[in-house]
Amino acid sequence: MPQPVGTLRHQVTGDVYAEVQTFYAQQMRRVDALDIEGFADTFTEDGEVVHAGGQRQRGRAEMLAGMRASLPRYRDIAVRHWFDHLLIESDPADEDVLHVSYYTLVTQTDREGQVTFQPTFTVDDVLVRVDGRLLTRSRVIHRDAPVEPPAAS
Amino acid sequence: MPQPVGTLRHQVTGDVYAEVQTFYAQQMRRVDALDIEGFADTFTEDGEVVHAGGQRQRGRAEMLAGMRASLPRYRDIAVRHWFDHLLIESDPADEDVLHVSYYTLVTQTDREGQVTFQPTFTVDDVLVRVDGRLLTRSRVIHRDAPVEPPAAS
Amino acid sequence: MPQPVGTLRHQVTGDVYAEVQTFYAQQMRRVDALDIEGFADTFTEDGEVVHAGGQRQRGRAEMLAGMRASLPRYRDIAVRHWFDHLLIESDPADEDVLHVSYYTLVTQTDREGQVTFQPTFTVDDVLVRVDGRLLTRSRVIHRDAPVEPPAAS
């Protein structure tokens, strides 16, 4: 029996936590290699991405077109997406559906080795397990914004 | 049976590793949202924090006062705490007590998207599992300092 | 039975994922503390490192000499290695051999707390489990380089 954990309502096991981390490790290697076809293949056919600016891409064809349009900005830089603080909950109605939230830091290293950073983001994904393999069904990307500090009480 | 791992004297299972990561994912979302009440609730009533400068806060009331005083410095920036290299050992005398050490990187993103960094830190926590839910009982924050390279031998 | 995951051909369990993360947490604490003897002890006797520039060190004696020569560059800075996106596969022929790939970000913090970054790297390791304890048998470090965006189709 797995140890009870109980921090989330539907806390996943260590095996599922490792499965999800492995999925992202593969997905990010593809996007960081500008392998946009391979990246699109990590989404379901009807997969959807809502970007931080509000732009919505639905389906692999739209995603590919969007990525192809943004490729020139990655000329001469090596981009890497870093994740942290994954929250993973399996759907109570379907254990093959996972709700995942995580922090993202994006580095851009130029040919001289200088590293610059994009703003930080928080991402909400829905993953589905199809034939034992995870795919992203939806992704909503939020750019991290300052919050108004609560008033002194 | 879980696979033997044996790297630490009291190496935790994958389930506990995921439990602890999930706990921090939730705790950091609260502190990064400046939800100081929600953050304080992730500590035990007698929880204690020793800051890198040596300042010690004991109990939720003292922690809240300290955090409230530092809120103005987070106006107009989105702060994010990034963790890495967790070492987790369960207490040999009580499996509901966990000794955890980790690296922390802190990003501050302003409204224009410029990212700046605080110095890096290493943190030592004691977590306790109460009614199946983790809480921080103590936290000691160390600012990373240069070490004197060993003399050539 | 662990849950089937199936993302990799030989996807490891949550327990092994935690074991490997713990191994690196310990190994990086040693290198970041400039504990070069302790760091060398995390490699097999015949351990080999191929650096991003192509330099190859084989065996602990060569590794120690190389690290000793590079120590002066860490005077007055606190270096920290951050890992992400671990891909871990056990060798189909020997479950005590693990093939691991990961992203690395290296921070350097000076005495004033200013943080600078080395270029980002991707690392391929072979780990072996000897008497229940992991050791690095080989490490190949790749500096992340821009990729040529695919031509528009």
mmCIF file of N, CA and C in Angstrom, chain A residues 13-16 18-19 21-22 24-26 28-29 32-34 68 71 75-78 80-83 107 109-113 115 117 132, chain C residues 2-3 5-8 11 13-14 17 21 82 84-87 101-105 117-120 122 143-150 153:
data_model
loop_
_atom_site.group_PDB
_atom_site.id
_atom_site.type_symbol
_atom_site.label_atom_id
_atom_site.label_comp_id
_atom_site.label_asym_id
_atom_site.label_seq_id
_atom_site.Cartn_x
_atom_site.Cartn_y
_atom_site.Cartn_z
ATOM 1 N N THR A 13 0.424 9.269 -6.310
ATOM 2 C CA THR A 13 1.525 8.484 -5.768
ATOM 3 C C THR A 13 2.865 8.992 -6.301
ATOM 4 N N GLY A 14 3.931 8.490 -5.697
ATOM 5 C CA GLY A 14 5.263 8.799 -6.201
ATOM 6 C C GLY A 14 5.464 8.333 -7.631
ATOM 7 N N ASP A 15 4.841 7.219 -7.974
ATOM 8 C CA ASP A 15 4.973 6.722 -9.359
ATOM 9 C C ASP A 15 4.361 7.710 -10.352
ATOM 10 N N VAL A 16 3.193 8.230 -10.031
ATOM 11 C CA VAL A 16 2.557 9.174 -10.950
ATOM 12 C C VAL A 16 3.324 10.503 -10.959
ATOM 13 N N ALA A 18 6.499 10.863 -10.635
ATOM 14 C CA ALA A 18 7.655 10.634 -11.521
ATOM 15 C C ALA A 18 7.220 10.542 -12.981
ATOM 16 N N GLU A 19 6.064 9.937 -13.227
ATOM 17 C CA GLU A 19 5.555 9.822 -14.600
ATOM 18 C C GLU A 19 5.337 11.210 -15.204
ATOM 19 N N GLN A 21 6.648 14.120 -14.200
ATOM 20 C CA GLN A 21 7.923 14.825 -14.362
ATOM 21 C C GLN A 21 8.644 14.329 -15.612
ATOM 22 N N THR A 22 8.570 13.030 -15.848
ATOM 23 C CA THR A 22 9.204 12.450 -17.035
ATOM 24 C C THR A 22 8.533 12.964 -18.309
ATOM 25 N N TYR A 24 7.057 15.847 -18.754
ATOM 26 C CA TYR A 24 7.491 17.223 -19.015
ATOM 27 C C TYR A 24 8.956 17.276 -19.443
ATOM 28 N N ALA A 25 9.769 16.404 -18.882
ATOM 29 C CA ALA A 25 11.182 16.374 -19.284
ATOM 30 C C ALA A 25 11.289 16.091 -20.777
ATOM 31 N N GLN A 26 10.427 15.217 -21.266
ATOM 32 C CA GLN A 26 10.455 14.908 -22.703
ATOM 33 C C GLN A 26 9.825 16.028 -23.521
ATOM 34 N N MET A 28 9.570 19.195 -22.836
ATOM 35 C CA MET A 28 10.401 20.407 -22.868
ATOM 36 C C MET A 28 11.655 20.214 -23.704
ATOM 37 N N ARG A 29 12.223 18.985 -23.729
ATOM 38 C CA ARG A 29 13.356 18.754 -24.627
ATOM 39 C C ARG A 29 12.945 19.024 -26.071
ATOM 40 N N ASP A 32 12.385 22.884 -26.577
ATOM 41 C CA ASP A 32 13.661 23.596 -26.485
ATOM 42 C C ASP A 32 14.576 23.274 -27.664
ATOM 43 N N ALA A 33 14.336 22.135 -28.314
ATOM 44 C CA ALA A 33 15.087 21.791 -29.525
ATOM 45 C C ALA A 33 14.421 22.366 -30.768
ATOM 46 N N LEU A 34 13.348 23.130 -30.582
ATOM 47 C CA LEU A 34 12.545 23.689 -31.685
ATOM 48 C C LEU A 34 11.988 22.579 -32.579
ATOM 49 N N ARG A 68 5.483 27.963 -35.659
ATOM 50 C CA ARG A 68 6.312 28.247 -36.828
ATOM 51 C C ARG A 68 6.525 29.767 -36.973
ATOM 52 N N LEU A 71 9.232 31.021 -34.542
ATOM 53 C CA LEU A 71 10.575 30.431 -34.587
ATOM 54 C C LEU A 71 11.685 31.452 -34.771
ATOM 55 N N ARG A 75 16.237 32.230 -33.123
ATOM 56 C CA ARG A 75 17.489 32.157 -33.867
ATOM 57 C C ARG A 75 18.621 32.696 -32.978
ATOM 58 N N ASP A 76 19.681 31.953 -32.905
ATOM 59 C CA ASP A 76 20.886 32.382 -32.170
ATOM 60 C C ASP A 76 20.745 32.358 -30.658
ATOM 61 N N ILE A 77 19.670 31.789 -30.151
ATOM 62 C CA ILE A 77 19.621 31.571 -28.700
ATOM 63 C C ILE A 77 19.217 30.124 -28.407
ATOM 64 N N ALA A 78 19.745 29.645 -27.267
ATOM 65 C CA ALA A 78 19.324 28.329 -26.758
ATOM 66 C C ALA A 78 18.328 28.597 -25.649
ATOM 67 N N ARG A 80 15.649 27.364 -22.726
ATOM 68 C CA ARG A 80 15.377 26.243 -21.830
ATOM 69 C C ARG A 80 14.245 26.648 -20.874
ATOM 70 N N HIS A 81 13.291 25.732 -20.756
ATOM 71 C CA HIS A 81 12.170 25.925 -19.825
ATOM 72 C C HIS A 81 12.438 25.115 -18.558
ATOM 73 N N TRP A 82 12.387 25.783 -17.422
ATOM 74 C CA TRP A 82 12.628 25.158 -16.114
ATOM 75 C C TRP A 82 11.320 25.137 -15.345
ATOM 76 N N PHE A 83 10.990 23.987 -14.766
ATOM 77 C CA PHE A 83 9.722 23.831 -14.045
ATOM 78 C C PHE A 83 9.994 23.670 -12.549
ATOM 79 N N THR A 107 15.012 30.403 -19.622
ATOM 80 C CA THR A 107 16.318 31.012 -19.881
ATOM 81 C C THR A 107 16.569 31.061 -21.376
ATOM 82 N N THR A 109 20.007 31.564 -23.674
ATOM 83 C CA THR A 109 21.463 31.696 -23.664
ATOM 84 C C THR A 109 21.940 31.989 -25.077
ATOM 85 N N ASP A 110 22.705 33.066 -25.217
ATOM 86 C CA ASP A 110 23.166 33.400 -26.567
ATOM 87 C C ASP A 110 24.498 32.691 -26.863
ATOM 88 N N ARG A 111 25.030 32.928 -28.046
ATOM 89 C CA ARG A 111 26.215 32.181 -28.460
ATOM 90 C C ARG A 111 27.436 32.493 -27.592
ATOM 91 N N GLU A 112 27.432 33.666 -26.958
ATOM 92 C CA GLU A 112 28.550 34.014 -26.076
ATOM 93 C C GLU A 112 28.347 33.439 -24.662
ATOM 94 N N GLY A 113 27.191 32.818 -24.428
ATOM 95 C CA GLY A 113 26.959 32.235 -23.110
ATOM 96 C C GLY A 113 26.239 33.162 -22.151
ATOM 97 N N VAL A 115 23.196 34.701 -20.348
ATOM 98 C CA VAL A 115 21.880 34.179 -20.025
ATOM 99 C C VAL A 115 20.934 35.333 -19.711
ATOM 100 N N PHE A 117 16.515 36.220 -19.106
ATOM 101 C CA PHE A 117 15.325 35.547 -18.593
ATOM 102 C C PHE A 117 14.064 36.183 -19.138
ATOM 103 N N GLY A 132 -1.599 4.358 -22.046
ATOM 104 C CA GLY A 132 -0.458 4.331 -21.140
ATOM 105 C C GLY A 132 0.533 5.461 -21.336
ATOM 106 N N PRO C 2 3.459 -1.268 -8.717
ATOM 107 C CA PRO C 2 3.479 0.145 -9.114
ATOM 108 C C PRO C 2 2.567 0.349 -10.315
ATOM 109 N N GLN C 3 2.056 1.545 -10.442
ATOM 110 C CA GLN C 3 1.200 1.843 -11.589
ATOM 111 C C GLN C 3 2.042 1.827 -12.865
ATOM 112 N N VAL C 5 3.459 3.170 -16.175
ATOM 113 C CA VAL C 5 3.603 4.551 -16.606
ATOM 114 C C VAL C 5 3.844 4.638 -18.106
ATOM 115 N N GLY C 6 4.862 3.944 -18.585
ATOM 116 C CA GLY C 6 4.935 3.722 -20.024
ATOM 117 C C GLY C 6 5.393 4.894 -20.862
ATOM 118 N N THR C 7 5.798 5.998 -20.234
ATOM 119 C CA THR C 7 6.250 7.118 -21.037
ATOM 120 C C THR C 7 7.610 6.820 -21.662
ATOM 121 N N LEU C 8 8.461 6.159 -20.912
ATOM 122 C CA LEU C 8 9.749 5.720 -21.434
ATOM 123 C C LEU C 8 9.707 4.213 -21.587
ATOM 124 N N GLN C 11 10.736 3.132 -17.924
ATOM 125 C CA GLN C 11 10.382 4.137 -16.927
ATOM 126 C C GLN C 11 10.610 3.596 -15.511
ATOM 127 N N THR C 13 10.333 3.654 -11.281
ATOM 128 C CA THR C 13 9.299 3.914 -10.281
ATOM 129 C C THR C 13 9.553 5.238 -9.558
ATOM 130 N N GLY C 14 8.560 5.658 -8.803
ATOM 131 C CA GLY C 14 8.725 6.837 -7.963
ATOM 132 C C GLY C 14 9.850 6.669 -6.956
ATOM 133 N N TYR C 17 13.030 7.276 -8.822
ATOM 134 C CA TYR C 17 13.113 8.703 -9.165
ATOM 135 C C TYR C 17 13.590 9.502 -7.940
ATOM 136 N N GLN C 21 17.165 11.582 -7.427
ATOM 137 C CA GLN C 21 17.153 12.996 -7.008
ATOM 138 C C GLN C 21 17.944 13.185 -5.726
ATOM 139 N N TRP C 82 21.795 23.825 -10.294
ATOM 140 C CA TRP C 82 20.356 23.545 -10.242
ATOM 141 C C TRP C 82 20.021 22.579 -11.362
ATOM 142 N N ASP C 84 17.082 20.100 -13.516
ATOM 143 C CA ASP C 84 15.666 19.985 -13.843
ATOM 144 C C ASP C 84 15.489 18.949 -14.951
ATOM 145 N N HIS C 85 14.233 18.506 -15.074
ATOM 146 C CA HIS C 85 13.826 17.651 -16.191
ATOM 147 C C HIS C 85 14.661 16.377 -16.302
ATOM 148 N N LEU C 86 14.800 15.702 -15.199
ATOM 149 C CA LEU C 86 15.498 14.422 -15.213
ATOM 150 C C LEU C 86 14.735 13.390 -16.039
ATOM 151 N N LEU C 87 15.453 12.737 -16.924
ATOM 152 C CA LEU C 87 14.960 11.544 -17.623
ATOM 153 C C LEU C 87 15.774 10.374 -17.111
ATOM 154 N N SER C 101 19.510 11.808 -17.888
ATOM 155 C CA SER C 101 19.787 13.062 -18.589
ATOM 156 C C SER C 101 19.085 14.179 -17.838
ATOM 157 N N TYR C 102 19.702 15.346 -17.756
ATOM 158 C CA TYR C 102 19.072 16.462 -17.031
ATOM 159 C C TYR C 102 19.613 17.799 -17.507
ATOM 160 N N TYR C 103 18.818 18.845 -17.248
ATOM 161 C CA TYR C 103 19.206 20.233 -17.500
ATOM 162 C C TYR C 103 19.983 20.752 -16.279
ATOM 163 N N THR C 104 20.943 21.633 -16.503
ATOM 164 C CA THR C 104 21.666 22.261 -15.386
ATOM 165 C C THR C 104 21.780 23.763 -15.589
ATOM 166 N N LEU C 105 21.456 24.471 -14.530
ATOM 167 C CA LEU C 105 21.653 25.918 -14.462
ATOM 168 C C LEU C 105 22.631 26.159 -13.315
ATOM 169 N N PHE C 117 25.122 34.032 -13.941
ATOM 170 C CA PHE C 117 24.799 32.698 -14.452
ATOM 171 C C PHE C 117 25.841 32.231 -15.445
ATOM 172 N N GLN C 118 26.198 30.957 -15.335
ATOM 173 C CA GLN C 118 26.950 30.323 -16.409
ATOM 174 C C GLN C 118 25.976 29.981 -17.531
ATOM 175 N N PRO C 119 26.488 29.687 -18.735
ATOM 176 C CA PRO C 119 25.582 29.192 -19.787
ATOM 177 C C PRO C 119 24.877 27.936 -19.276
ATOM 178 N N THR C 120 23.746 27.616 -19.865
ATOM 179 C CA THR C 120 23.043 26.404 -19.430
ATOM 180 C C THR C 120 23.639 25.173 -20.112
ATOM 181 N N THR C 122 23.196 20.656 -20.686
ATOM 182 C CA THR C 122 22.455 19.405 -20.568
ATOM 183 C C THR C 122 23.481 18.304 -20.341
ATOM 184 N N ARG C 143 27.224 21.894 -23.519
ATOM 185 C CA ARG C 143 26.767 23.270 -23.413
ATOM 186 C C ARG C 143 25.618 23.494 -24.388
ATOM 187 N N ASP C 144 24.540 24.088 -23.883
ATOM 188 C CA ASP C 144 23.367 24.295 -24.731
ATOM 189 C C ASP C 144 23.689 25.318 -25.818
ATOM 190 N N ALA C 145 23.407 24.940 -27.052
ATOM 191 C CA ALA C 145 23.710 25.807 -28.188
ATOM 192 C C ALA C 145 22.430 26.091 -28.957
ATOM 193 N N PRO C 146 22.378 27.247 -29.631
ATOM 194 C CA PRO C 146 21.207 27.528 -30.461
ATOM 195 C C PRO C 146 21.050 26.440 -31.512
ATOM 196 N N VAL C 147 19.801 26.138 -31.837
ATOM 197 C CA VAL C 147 19.559 25.215 -32.949
ATOM 198 C C VAL C 147 19.066 26.044 -34.129
ATOM 199 N N GLU C 148 19.315 25.531 -35.296
ATOM 200 C CA GLU C 148 18.845 26.218 -36.495
ATOM 201 C C GLU C 148 17.346 25.978 -36.615
ATOM 202 N N PRO C 149 16.536 27.045 -36.601
ATOM 203 C CA PRO C 149 15.094 26.811 -36.741
ATOM 204 C C PRO C 149 14.813 26.103 -38.054
ATOM 205 N N PRO C 150 13.869 25.128 -38.034
ATOM 206 C CA PRO C 150 13.527 24.448 -39.284
ATOM 207 C C PRO C 150 12.966 25.453 -40.289
ATOM 208 N N SER C 153 7.676 25.452 -43.981
ATOM 209 C CA SER C 153 7.267 24.453 -44.974
ATOM 210 C C SER C 153 6.031 24.940 -45.717
#
